[in-house]
mmCIF file of C-alpha atoms in Angstrom:
data_model
loop_
_atom_site.group_PDB
_atom_site.id
_atom_site.type_symbol
_atom_site.label_atom_id
_atom_site.label_comp_id
_atom_site.label_asym_id
_atom_site.label_seq_id
_atom_site.Cartn_x
_atom_site.Cartn_y
_atom_site.Cartn_z
ATOM 1 C CA MET V 1 -101.653 -14.508 213.546
ATOM 2 C CA THR V 2 -102.091 -15.819 211.003
ATOM 3 C CA SER V 3 -99.209 -14.747 208.622
ATOM 4 C CA SER V 4 -100.871 -13.503 204.925
ATOM 5 C CA VAL V 5 -98.853 -16.264 203.338
ATOM 6 C CA GLU V 6 -100.167 -18.772 205.687
ATOM 7 C CA LEU V 7 -103.325 -17.644 205.195
ATOM 8 C CA LEU V 8 -103.319 -17.801 201.569
ATOM 9 C CA GLN V 9 -102.282 -21.138 201.212
ATOM 10 C CA LYS V 10 -105.178 -22.019 203.677
ATOM 11 C CA ALA V 11 -107.349 -20.565 200.275
ATOM 12 C CA GLU V 12 -105.941 -21.956 197.800
ATOM 13 C CA GLN V 13 -106.386 -25.382 199.589
ATOM 14 C CA ALA V 14 -109.480 -24.957 200.500
ATOM 15 C CA LEU V 15 -110.541 -23.068 195.729
ATOM 16 C CA LEU V 16 -108.883 -26.928 194.219
ATOM 17 C CA GLN V 17 -111.790 -28.230 193.610
ATOM 18 C CA ILE V 18 -113.910 -25.401 191.822
ATOM 19 C CA PHE V 19 -109.941 -24.161 190.069
ATOM 20 C CA SER V 20 -110.806 -27.667 188.537
ATOM 21 C CA GLY V 21 -114.212 -27.190 187.480
ATOM 22 C CA ILE V 22 -112.745 -23.558 185.927
ATOM 23 C CA ASP V 23 -110.315 -25.062 184.245
ATOM 24 C CA SER V 24 -113.343 -27.631 182.319
ATOM 25 C CA GLN V 25 -115.848 -24.478 181.703
ATOM 26 C CA VAL V 26 -112.111 -22.349 180.545
ATOM 27 C CA LYS V 27 -111.805 -25.097 177.990
ATOM 28 C CA LYS V 28 -115.998 -25.575 176.623
ATOM 29 C CA ASN V 29 -115.324 -21.927 176.306
ATOM 30 C CA LEU V 30 -112.100 -22.357 173.940
ATOM 31 C CA LYS V 31 -113.571 -24.976 171.834
ATOM 32 C CA ARG V 32 -116.314 -22.712 171.095
ATOM 33 C CA VAL V 33 -114.381 -20.557 170.058
ATOM 34 C CA LEU V 34 -111.546 -22.753 168.176
ATOM 35 C CA THR V 35 -114.732 -24.597 166.800
ATOM 36 C CA SER V 36 -115.622 -20.808 165.585
ATOM 37 C CA PHE V 37 -112.444 -19.626 163.774
ATOM 38 C CA TYR V 38 -112.960 -23.532 161.837
ATOM 39 C CA HIS V 39 -115.967 -22.618 159.949
ATOM 40 C CA HIS V 40 -115.022 -19.124 158.902
ATOM 41 C CA ARG V 41 -111.295 -21.055 158.613
ATOM 42 C CA VAL V 42 -108.633 -18.049 159.844
ATOM 43 C CA GLY V 43 -106.268 -17.304 158.260
ATOM 44 C CA THR V 44 -102.821 -15.036 158.164
ATOM 45 C CA HIS V 45 -104.300 -13.253 154.873
ATOM 46 C CA HIS V 46 -107.413 -11.662 157.548
ATOM 47 C CA PHE V 47 -104.569 -10.291 159.835
ATOM 48 C CA ALA V 48 -103.911 -7.676 156.883
ATOM 49 C CA GLY V 49 -106.203 -4.178 157.108
ATOM 50 C CA VAL V 50 -106.697 -1.423 154.529
ATOM 51 C CA SER V 51 -106.758 2.480 155.090
ATOM 52 C CA GLY V 52 -108.877 4.997 154.879
ATOM 53 C CA TYR V 53 -112.625 4.274 155.039
ATOM 54 C CA GLY V 54 -112.046 0.666 155.885
ATOM 55 C CA HIS V 55 -113.833 -0.500 152.542
ATOM 56 C CA ASP V 56 -114.181 -4.057 152.217
ATOM 57 C CA ASP V 57 -111.714 -4.932 154.606
ATOM 58 C CA LEU V 58 -112.149 -9.151 154.740
ATOM 59 C CA GLY V 59 -110.265 -9.432 157.971
ATOM 60 C CA ARG V 60 -112.491 -7.009 159.740
ATOM 61 C CA GLN V 61 -115.859 -9.195 158.152
ATOM 62 C CA THR V 62 -114.385 -12.358 159.041
ATOM 63 C CA LEU V 63 -113.740 -11.585 163.335
ATOM 64 C CA ASP V 64 -117.349 -10.562 163.403
ATOM 65 C CA GLN V 65 -118.909 -13.875 161.518
ATOM 66 C CA VAL V 66 -116.328 -15.918 163.909
ATOM 67 C CA PHE V 67 -117.615 -12.800 167.150
ATOM 68 C CA ALA V 68 -121.203 -13.565 166.785
ATOM 69 C CA GLU V 69 -120.981 -17.231 166.224
ATOM 70 C CA VAL V 70 -119.421 -17.264 169.741
ATOM 71 C CA MET V 71 -121.874 -15.250 170.838
ATOM 72 C CA GLY V 72 -124.307 -17.467 170.067
ATOM 73 C CA ALA V 73 -125.816 -13.873 167.678
ATOM 74 C CA GLU V 74 -127.646 -13.249 164.453
ATOM 75 C CA ALA V 75 -124.772 -10.427 163.621
ATOM 76 C CA ALA V 76 -121.523 -8.465 165.232
ATOM 77 C CA ALA V 77 -119.668 -5.302 164.850
ATOM 78 C CA VAL V 78 -116.566 -5.207 166.360
ATOM 79 C CA ARG V 79 -114.439 -1.959 165.920
ATOM 80 C CA VAL V 80 -111.347 -0.632 167.212
ATOM 81 C CA GLN V 81 -113.185 2.693 166.834
ATOM 82 C CA PHE V 82 -116.034 2.015 169.362
ATOM 83 C CA VAL V 83 -113.760 4.452 172.505
ATOM 84 C CA SER V 84 -115.654 2.405 175.704
ATOM 85 C CA GLY V 85 -117.972 -0.159 176.796
ATOM 86 C CA THR V 86 -119.861 2.728 177.596
ATOM 87 C CA HIS V 87 -119.340 4.221 173.964
ATOM 88 C CA ALA V 88 -120.805 0.835 171.832
ATOM 89 C CA ILE V 89 -123.435 0.887 174.821
ATOM 90 C CA ALA V 90 -124.138 4.595 173.749
ATOM 91 C CA CYS V 91 -124.288 4.044 169.663
ATOM 92 C CA ALA V 92 -126.628 0.112 171.035
ATOM 93 C CA LEU V 93 -129.034 2.766 172.674
ATOM 94 C CA TYR V 94 -128.807 6.268 169.930
ATOM 95 C CA GLY V 95 -129.288 2.858 167.616
ATOM 96 C CA VAL V 96 -132.462 1.646 168.922
ATOM 97 C CA LEU V 97 -134.261 4.349 170.680
ATOM 98 C CA ARG V 98 -136.143 7.338 169.580
ATOM 99 C CA PRO V 99 -138.056 10.479 170.595
ATOM 100 C CA GLY V 100 -140.940 8.898 172.469
ATOM 101 C CA ASP V 101 -139.405 5.944 173.422
ATOM 102 C CA GLU V 102 -139.546 4.982 176.496
ATOM 103 C CA MET V 103 -136.159 3.117 178.515
ATOM 104 C CA LEU V 104 -137.059 0.532 181.536
ATOM 105 C CA ALA V 105 -133.766 -0.126 183.296
ATOM 106 C CA VAL V 106 -134.782 -3.376 185.494
ATOM 107 C CA ALA V 107 -131.879 -4.029 187.570
ATOM 108 C CA GLY V 108 -131.523 -1.199 189.463
ATOM 109 C CA ALA V 109 -129.627 2.223 189.100
ATOM 110 C CA PRO V 110 -127.277 1.693 185.498
ATOM 111 C CA TYR V 111 -123.545 1.978 185.699
ATOM 112 C CA ASP V 112 -122.022 5.441 186.553
ATOM 113 C CA THR V 113 -120.602 6.336 182.854
ATOM 114 C CA LEU V 114 -124.080 5.763 181.491
ATOM 115 C CA GLU V 115 -126.678 8.396 183.775
ATOM 116 C CA GLU V 116 -124.775 10.693 181.499
ATOM 117 C CA VAL V 117 -126.095 9.650 178.711
ATOM 118 C CA ILE V 118 -128.856 8.508 179.925
ATOM 119 C CA GLY V 119 -129.900 11.821 181.248
ATOM 120 C CA LEU V 120 -129.603 11.727 185.273
ATOM 121 C CA ARG V 121 -127.145 13.701 185.628
ATOM 122 C CA GLY V 122 -124.640 16.678 183.163
ATOM 123 C CA HIS V 123 -127.441 18.690 180.003
ATOM 124 C CA GLY V 124 -126.803 20.189 177.112
ATOM 125 C CA GLN V 125 -124.547 16.798 175.506
ATOM 126 C CA GLY V 126 -127.768 15.722 173.978
ATOM 127 C CA SER V 127 -127.978 12.929 176.617
ATOM 128 C CA LEU V 128 -131.203 10.320 175.464
ATOM 129 C CA ARG V 129 -133.676 12.176 177.984
ATOM 130 C CA GLU V 130 -132.522 15.552 175.789
ATOM 131 C CA PHE V 131 -133.882 14.519 172.722
ATOM 132 C CA GLY V 132 -136.881 13.120 174.020
ATOM 133 C CA VAL V 133 -136.151 9.516 175.758
ATOM 134 C CA ASP V 134 -138.135 9.064 179.211
ATOM 135 C CA TYR V 135 -136.392 7.166 180.870
ATOM 136 C CA ARG V 136 -137.885 4.914 184.179
ATOM 137 C CA GLN V 137 -135.788 2.193 186.098
ATOM 138 C CA LEU V 138 -137.070 -0.896 188.331
ATOM 139 C CA GLU V 139 -135.690 -0.113 191.986
ATOM 140 C CA LEU V 140 -134.183 -4.350 193.447
ATOM 141 C CA THR V 141 -135.383 -5.525 195.805
ATOM 142 C CA PRO V 142 -133.754 -5.032 199.744
ATOM 143 C CA GLU V 143 -132.389 -8.076 198.865
ATOM 144 C CA GLY V 144 -130.316 -6.599 196.048
ATOM 145 C CA ALA V 145 -132.060 -9.532 194.624
ATOM 146 C CA ILE V 146 -134.734 -8.790 190.850
ATOM 147 C CA ASP V 147 -138.142 -7.271 191.366
ATOM 148 C CA TRP V 148 -139.659 -10.221 189.503
ATOM 149 C CA GLN V 149 -143.425 -9.723 190.315
ATOM 150 C CA ALA V 150 -142.220 -5.853 190.046
ATOM 151 C CA LEU V 151 -141.310 -6.722 186.566
ATOM 152 C CA ALA V 152 -143.757 -8.982 185.582
ATOM 153 C CA GLN V 153 -145.622 -6.524 185.218
ATOM 154 C CA ALA V 154 -143.709 -3.295 184.309
ATOM 155 C CA VAL V 155 -143.346 -3.350 180.164
ATOM 156 C CA SER V 156 -146.040 -1.351 178.510
ATOM 157 C CA ASP V 157 -146.525 -0.461 174.709
ATOM 158 C CA ARG V 158 -144.009 2.338 174.746
ATOM 159 C CA THR V 159 -141.024 0.175 176.914
ATOM 160 C CA ARG V 160 -139.575 -0.046 173.094
ATOM 161 C CA LEU V 161 -135.806 -1.513 175.247
ATOM 162 C CA VAL V 162 -135.437 -2.818 178.435
ATOM 163 C CA LEU V 163 -131.735 -1.842 180.479
ATOM 164 C CA ILE V 164 -130.187 -5.073 181.349
ATOM 165 C CA GLN V 165 -126.676 -5.288 183.114
ATOM 166 C CA ARG V 166 -125.200 -7.571 183.635
ATOM 167 C CA SER V 167 -122.632 -6.642 185.867
ATOM 168 C CA CYS V 168 -122.953 -5.079 189.592
ATOM 169 C CA GLY V 169 -121.094 -2.188 188.367
ATOM 170 C CA TYR V 170 -120.455 -0.014 191.156
ATOM 171 C CA SER V 171 -123.519 -1.310 193.980
ATOM 172 C CA TRP V 172 -123.665 -4.173 196.489
ATOM 173 C CA ARG V 173 -126.127 -6.898 194.619
ATOM 174 C CA SER V 174 -124.951 -10.192 193.002
ATOM 175 C CA SER V 175 -124.454 -10.074 189.731
ATOM 176 C CA LEU V 176 -126.740 -11.082 186.555
ATOM 177 C CA ALA V 177 -126.444 -15.450 185.766
ATOM 178 C CA ILE V 178 -126.998 -16.121 182.060
ATOM 179 C CA ALA V 179 -130.093 -17.617 183.960
ATOM 180 C CA ASP V 180 -131.574 -14.496 185.132
ATOM 181 C CA ILE V 181 -130.809 -12.667 181.993
ATOM 182 C CA GLU V 182 -133.101 -15.632 180.507
ATOM 183 C CA LYS V 183 -135.744 -15.159 182.030
ATOM 184 C CA ILE V 184 -136.475 -11.490 182.638
ATOM 185 C CA VAL V 185 -136.408 -12.012 178.540
ATOM 186 C CA HIS V 186 -138.572 -13.968 178.604
ATOM 187 C CA LEU V 187 -141.120 -11.916 181.323
ATOM 188 C CA VAL V 188 -140.433 -8.732 179.205
ATOM 189 C CA LYS V 189 -141.451 -10.726 176.089
ATOM 190 C CA GLN V 190 -144.280 -11.505 177.299
ATOM 191 C CA GLN V 191 -145.463 -8.558 177.975
ATOM 192 C CA ASN V 192 -144.623 -6.393 174.465
ATOM 193 C CA PRO V 193 -142.637 -9.157 172.836
ATOM 194 C CA ASN V 194 -141.800 -5.728 170.543
ATOM 195 C CA THR V 195 -139.417 -4.256 173.257
ATOM 196 C CA VAL V 196 -135.537 -5.169 172.853
ATOM 197 C CA CYS V 197 -134.029 -6.320 175.531
ATOM 198 C CA PHE V 198 -130.712 -4.878 176.001
ATOM 199 C CA VAL V 199 -127.786 -6.411 177.880
ATOM 200 C CA ASP V 200 -124.773 -3.959 178.963
ATOM 201 C CA ASN V 201 -122.534 -7.584 178.730
ATOM 202 C CA CYS V 202 -119.081 -5.574 180.355
ATOM 203 C CA TYR V 203 -116.822 -7.238 182.604
ATOM 204 C CA GLY V 204 -119.240 -10.731 181.597
ATOM 205 C CA GLU V 205 -118.257 -12.863 179.269
ATOM 206 C CA PHE V 206 -116.758 -15.956 179.231
ATOM 207 C CA ILE V 207 -117.379 -16.186 182.950
ATOM 208 C CA GLU V 208 -120.479 -19.130 181.724
ATOM 209 C CA THR V 209 -120.844 -21.681 178.267
ATOM 210 C CA GLN V 210 -123.302 -19.464 176.786
ATOM 211 C CA GLU V 211 -123.946 -15.250 176.437
ATOM 212 C CA PRO V 212 -127.067 -13.120 176.297
ATOM 213 C CA THR V 213 -127.750 -12.896 172.765
ATOM 214 C CA ALA V 214 -127.531 -16.959 173.001
ATOM 215 C CA VAL V 215 -130.848 -16.963 175.199
ATOM 216 C CA GLY V 216 -132.376 -14.438 173.794
ATOM 217 C CA ALA V 217 -131.544 -11.651 174.023
ATOM 218 C CA ASP V 218 -132.181 -9.326 171.307
ATOM 219 C CA LEU V 219 -128.465 -7.007 171.979
ATOM 220 C CA MET V 220 -125.752 -6.383 173.823
ATOM 221 C CA ALA V 221 -122.416 -4.785 173.484
ATOM 222 C CA GLY V 222 -119.389 -5.003 175.401
ATOM 223 C CA SER V 223 -115.181 -3.725 175.491
ATOM 224 C CA LEU V 224 -112.864 -4.868 174.174
ATOM 225 C CA ILE V 225 -109.957 -4.052 176.461
ATOM 226 C CA LYS V 226 -112.590 -6.288 179.546
ATOM 227 C CA ASN V 227 -112.898 -9.748 178.909
ATOM 228 C CA PRO V 228 -113.599 -10.662 175.336
ATOM 229 C CA GLY V 229 -109.119 -8.548 174.166
ATOM 230 C CA GLY V 230 -107.791 -11.315 176.044
ATOM 231 C CA THR V 231 -105.685 -8.801 178.018
ATOM 232 C CA ILE V 232 -103.479 -8.056 174.299
ATOM 233 C CA VAL V 233 -106.237 -6.001 172.259
ATOM 234 C CA THR V 234 -105.208 -2.182 172.168
ATOM 235 C CA ALA V 235 -108.995 -0.523 172.020
ATOM 236 C CA GLY V 236 -112.494 -0.891 170.897
ATOM 237 C CA GLY V 237 -115.493 -2.738 171.644
ATOM 238 C CA TYR V 238 -118.291 -4.269 170.483
ATOM 239 C CA VAL V 239 -122.718 -4.938 169.080
ATOM 240 C CA ALA V 240 -124.286 -8.556 168.783
ATOM 241 C CA GLY V 241 -127.268 -9.897 168.418
ATOM 242 C CA ARG V 242 -129.794 -9.262 165.832
ATOM 243 C CA ALA V 243 -128.940 -7.703 162.727
ATOM 244 C CA ASP V 244 -130.593 -5.276 161.796
ATOM 245 C CA LEU V 245 -129.740 -3.824 165.225
ATOM 246 C CA VAL V 246 -126.885 -4.682 165.316
ATOM 247 C CA GLU V 247 -126.561 -2.625 162.106
ATOM 248 C CA ALA V 248 -128.397 0.575 163.130
ATOM 249 C CA ALA V 249 -125.759 0.656 166.364
ATOM 250 C CA THR V 250 -123.254 1.344 163.255
ATOM 251 C CA CYS V 251 -125.158 3.497 161.687
ATOM 252 C CA ARG V 252 -124.904 5.473 165.281
ATOM 253 C CA LEU V 253 -120.980 5.159 165.289
ATOM 254 C CA THR V 254 -120.377 6.150 161.940
ATOM 255 C CA ALA V 255 -123.792 6.862 159.595
ATOM 256 C CA PRO V 256 -126.546 6.235 158.494
ATOM 257 C CA GLY V 257 -125.277 4.560 155.159
ATOM 258 C CA VAL V 258 -122.160 3.844 156.415
ATOM 259 C CA GLY V 259 -123.231 1.475 158.910
ATOM 260 C CA SER V 260 -121.521 -1.281 158.910
ATOM 261 C CA SER V 261 -119.022 -1.293 156.157
ATOM 262 C CA GLY V 262 -117.492 1.412 157.263
ATOM 263 C CA GLY V 263 -113.828 1.753 159.839
ATOM 264 C CA ALA V 264 -110.210 0.921 159.054
ATOM 265 C CA THR V 265 -108.246 -2.054 161.447
ATOM 266 C CA PHE V 266 -105.275 0.212 161.767
ATOM 267 C CA ASP V 267 -103.330 -3.024 160.878
ATOM 268 C CA GLN V 268 -105.362 -5.014 165.084
ATOM 269 C CA ASN V 269 -107.191 -7.534 162.939
ATOM 270 C CA ARG V 270 -104.251 -10.188 164.615
ATOM 271 C CA LEU V 271 -104.397 -8.677 168.139
ATOM 272 C CA LEU V 272 -108.188 -9.307 167.717
ATOM 273 C CA PHE V 273 -108.018 -12.519 166.748
ATOM 274 C CA GLN V 274 -105.717 -13.648 169.171
ATOM 275 C CA GLY V 275 -107.295 -11.934 172.526
ATOM 276 C CA LEU V 276 -110.977 -13.602 171.381
ATOM 277 C CA PHE V 277 -108.567 -16.286 171.599
ATOM 278 C CA LEU V 278 -107.149 -15.748 174.884
ATOM 279 C CA ALA V 279 -110.054 -14.815 176.137
ATOM 280 C CA PRO V 280 -111.763 -18.255 177.574
ATOM 281 C CA GLN V 281 -108.358 -18.698 179.122
ATOM 282 C CA MET V 282 -107.621 -15.154 180.932
ATOM 283 C CA VAL V 283 -111.623 -14.618 182.773
ATOM 284 C CA GLY V 284 -110.895 -18.626 183.673
ATOM 285 C CA GLU V 285 -107.783 -17.312 185.262
ATOM 286 C CA ALA V 286 -109.309 -13.709 186.838
ATOM 287 C CA ILE V 287 -112.538 -15.791 188.096
ATOM 288 C CA LYS V 288 -110.136 -17.976 190.218
ATOM 289 C CA GLY V 289 -108.042 -14.612 191.543
ATOM 290 C CA ASN V 290 -111.893 -13.853 192.719
ATOM 291 C CA HIS V 291 -112.398 -16.723 194.606
ATOM 292 C CA LEU V 292 -108.880 -16.358 196.006
ATOM 293 C CA THR V 293 -109.530 -12.197 197.481
ATOM 294 C CA ALA V 294 -113.222 -13.420 199.031
ATOM 295 C CA HIS V 295 -111.602 -16.525 200.509
ATOM 296 C CA VAL V 296 -109.043 -14.920 202.150
ATOM 297 C CA PHE V 297 -110.979 -11.248 202.817
ATOM 298 C CA GLN V 298 -113.992 -12.967 204.627
ATOM 299 C CA GLN V 299 -111.985 -15.057 206.906
ATOM 300 C CA LEU V 300 -109.963 -11.200 207.699
ATOM 301 C CA GLY V 301 -113.978 -10.393 209.321
ATOM 302 C CA TYR V 302 -114.924 -8.633 205.750
ATOM 303 C CA PRO V 303 -118.439 -8.969 203.839
ATOM 304 C CA VAL V 304 -117.831 -9.575 200.661
ATOM 305 C CA ASN V 305 -119.374 -9.908 196.897
ATOM 306 C CA PRO V 306 -120.342 -12.642 195.917
ATOM 307 C CA LEU V 307 -119.214 -15.201 198.928
ATOM 308 C CA PRO V 308 -116.010 -17.388 198.590
ATOM 309 C CA GLU V 309 -117.858 -20.455 196.841
ATOM 310 C CA ALA V 310 -120.124 -18.712 195.238
ATOM 311 C CA PRO V 311 -121.038 -19.373 191.214
ATOM 312 C CA ARG V 312 -119.345 -16.440 189.415
ATOM 313 C CA ARG V 313 -121.035 -13.500 187.274
ATOM 314 C CA ASP V 314 -118.431 -11.618 186.443
ATOM 315 C CA VAL V 315 -114.806 -10.636 186.812
ATOM 316 C CA ILE V 316 -115.732 -7.979 189.805
ATOM 317 C CA GLN V 317 -115.185 -8.743 193.641
ATOM 318 C CA ALA V 318 -116.864 -6.856 195.788
ATOM 319 C CA ILE V 319 -115.021 -5.868 199.745
ATOM 320 C CA GLN V 320 -116.671 -3.558 201.618
ATOM 321 C CA LEU V 321 -113.414 -2.335 203.571
ATOM 322 C CA GLY V 322 -115.674 0.322 205.548
ATOM 323 C CA SER V 323 -113.682 3.200 205.403
ATOM 324 C CA PRO V 324 -111.500 5.473 202.913
ATOM 325 C CA GLU V 325 -107.999 5.218 204.609
ATOM 326 C CA LYS V 326 -108.949 1.365 204.049
ATOM 327 C CA LEU V 327 -109.512 1.713 200.547
ATOM 328 C CA ILE V 328 -106.237 3.598 199.776
ATOM 329 C CA ALA V 329 -104.634 0.921 201.462
ATOM 330 C CA PHE V 330 -105.307 -2.353 198.664
ATOM 331 C CA CYS V 331 -105.500 -0.082 195.968
ATOM 332 C CA ARG V 332 -101.870 0.995 196.377
ATOM 333 C CA ALA V 333 -100.992 -2.310 197.480
ATOM 334 C CA ILE V 334 -101.790 -3.395 194.229
ATOM 335 C CA GLN V 335 -100.370 -1.111 192.276
ATOM 336 C CA LYS V 336 -96.964 -2.534 194.345
ATOM 337 C CA HIS V 337 -97.463 -5.141 192.735
ATOM 338 C CA SER V 338 -98.576 -4.552 189.249
ATOM 339 C CA PRO V 339 -96.060 -4.642 186.384
ATOM 340 C CA ILE V 340 -97.159 -1.914 184.964
ATOM 341 C CA GLY V 341 -96.029 1.452 186.628
ATOM 342 C CA SER V 342 -95.630 0.212 189.985
ATOM 343 C CA TYR V 343 -93.795 2.493 191.098
ATOM 344 C CA LEU V 344 -96.702 4.977 191.326
ATOM 345 C CA ASP V 345 -98.967 5.849 194.191
ATOM 346 C CA PRO V 346 -102.999 6.226 193.333
ATOM 347 C CA ILE V 347 -104.466 9.088 195.051
ATOM 348 C CA PRO V 348 -108.079 9.657 194.798
ATOM 349 C CA SER V 349 -109.349 11.770 191.661
ATOM 350 C CA GLY V 350 -112.486 13.029 189.198
ATOM 351 C CA MET V 351 -112.968 10.799 186.815
ATOM 352 C CA PRO V 352 -114.682 12.210 183.352
ATOM 353 C CA GLY V 353 -118.007 10.117 183.625
ATOM 354 C CA TYR V 354 -117.887 8.732 187.844
ATOM 355 C CA GLU V 355 -119.775 11.447 190.185
ATOM 356 C CA SER V 356 -117.546 10.175 192.862
ATOM 357 C CA GLU V 357 -113.914 10.707 193.574
ATOM 358 C CA LEU V 358 -112.285 6.962 192.531
ATOM 359 C CA VAL V 359 -109.371 5.532 193.971
ATOM 360 C CA MET V 360 -107.521 3.540 191.124
ATOM 361 C CA ALA V 361 -105.062 0.241 190.971
ATOM 362 C CA GLY V 362 -104.506 -0.992 187.410
ATOM 363 C CA GLY V 363 -100.809 -1.362 186.391
ATOM 364 C CA THR V 364 -102.007 -2.449 182.733
ATOM 365 C CA PHE V 365 -100.635 -2.785 179.453
ATOM 366 C CA ILE V 366 -103.855 -1.181 177.811
ATOM 367 C CA ASP V 367 -104.479 1.948 179.499
ATOM 368 C CA GLY V 368 -107.963 1.618 181.718
ATOM 369 C CA SER V 369 -108.287 -2.212 180.814
ATOM 370 C CA THR V 370 -108.372 -3.452 184.274
ATOM 371 C CA SER V 371 -107.439 -6.897 182.775
ATOM 372 C CA GLU V 372 -104.941 -7.351 184.533
ATOM 373 C CA PHE V 373 -105.180 -7.560 188.431
ATOM 374 C CA SER V 374 -106.708 -4.144 189.435
ATOM 375 C CA ALA V 375 -109.102 -2.431 192.315
ATOM 376 C CA ASP V 376 -110.582 0.316 192.670
ATOM 377 C CA GLY V 377 -113.588 1.807 194.195
ATOM 378 C CA PRO V 378 -115.441 4.948 194.782
ATOM 379 C CA LEU V 379 -114.366 7.110 197.916
ATOM 380 C CA ARG V 380 -118.846 6.646 199.502
ATOM 381 C CA GLU V 381 -119.808 4.809 202.097
ATOM 382 C CA PRO V 382 -119.486 2.253 202.568
ATOM 383 C CA PHE V 383 -116.387 2.444 201.032
ATOM 384 C CA VAL V 384 -116.182 -0.869 199.268
ATOM 385 C CA VAL V 385 -113.077 -1.592 196.797
ATOM 386 C CA PHE V 386 -114.272 -3.845 193.381
ATOM 387 C CA CYS V 387 -111.494 -5.834 191.945
ATOM 388 C CA GLN V 388 -111.200 -7.266 188.767
ATOM 389 C CA GLY V 389 -108.736 -9.548 186.545
ATOM 390 C CA GLY V 390 -105.546 -11.785 186.639
ATOM 391 C CA THR V 391 -103.552 -12.477 184.333
ATOM 392 C CA HIS V 392 -102.781 -14.761 186.373
ATOM 393 C CA TRP V 393 -104.120 -16.496 189.633
ATOM 394 C CA THR V 394 -100.959 -16.757 190.430
ATOM 395 C CA HIS V 395 -100.621 -12.372 190.691
ATOM 396 C CA VAL V 396 -102.850 -12.425 192.387
ATOM 397 C CA ALA V 397 -102.041 -13.781 195.639
ATOM 398 C CA ILE V 398 -99.030 -11.994 195.325
ATOM 399 C CA ALA V 399 -100.490 -8.657 195.255
ATOM 400 C CA LEU V 400 -102.174 -10.485 198.106
ATOM 401 C CA GLU V 401 -100.580 -10.822 200.709
ATOM 402 C CA ALA V 402 -99.208 -7.268 200.430
ATOM 403 C CA ALA V 403 -102.660 -5.462 200.734
ATOM 404 C CA ILE V 404 -103.476 -8.368 203.638
ATOM 405 C CA GLU V 405 -99.955 -6.998 205.351
ATOM 406 C CA ALA V 406 -102.348 -3.067 204.355
ATOM 407 C CA VAL V 407 -105.622 -3.621 205.968
ATOM 408 C CA GLY V 408 -104.737 -5.689 208.333
ATOM 409 C CA PRO V 409 -108.118 -8.264 210.027
ATOM 410 C CA ALA V 410 -112.119 -5.757 210.305
#
């Protein structure tokens, strides 16, 4: 039997051309960031923050402008007060939707943590459903793709917002390409020009050379401790898109009348700027790690999604391991080769916002970021592990050696 080291060496050789292409894309995305820094004359004076209410924070205001330009958006709000990507998304949804409106999810079921926000699970905590917002979703085709035929006639006069989840989340489907998002927006606007096209952009930033707001999406949101934080931002999230919609979302984060003008940055401005500068490179390394993971585990006989040489649409690589024992063993191997908490032993447990128990390997410098090579999955059939992040593809390779030994061939 081929050893794990030999298997990885062969995979690295097979992927050299793909790795080179990723480097070219990183260069394009980094140039986009540098150009925006130049346009807005970013200097060390932008690193200072203000306390209290956070009024007139020059660094925060400039970062919002830089971020909007990088994302191809009219406006942005980058805030450490967003607890998570889910929080930023919830603020965007509550900012746009009103009683009697309808929200339509077009890519099947939403990510687990949005179920209670919408009102699909839980009660008595002020979900959208409790505020009189109706919810409908278009199921994916049996192949796991957008049902374009259904979408072409799904939007009504009551459909105030269409939810487009870019990443696969904990589902076995292809994540959405920017071209898919552009097509969704076009079909929605044909039916109702007033419908807001909102994108959950988590795990998708800098995967391609454009973002959803650059191809017609009205609003999007994501987490700063994932892709755009470059592994060094300590907390926060963002919303970006049409200026009026961004302001509406920040009015839910702070208060009506305060909106985007409030929120101290707690001396985090330097890290926020620096994280954005590092983000394209960090995402590129994670994409390389995804290709490597898919290649070796397909060789071992496991179903993988995406396939080894398929273009990447987020920083998530799924492997169908088929048993809870293998899922736990995989995560333990990754944790053992993490920079932080390598001595810990992941065990399945409940987590706020999730329906199933999760097992999670996340030895990251920022708690919960998954930006260093991480792996997790819900303990439910067919026992899929979702690999994310990777600051160096070489770290991914080292961790995969142990994971291969831990789970063996299919």
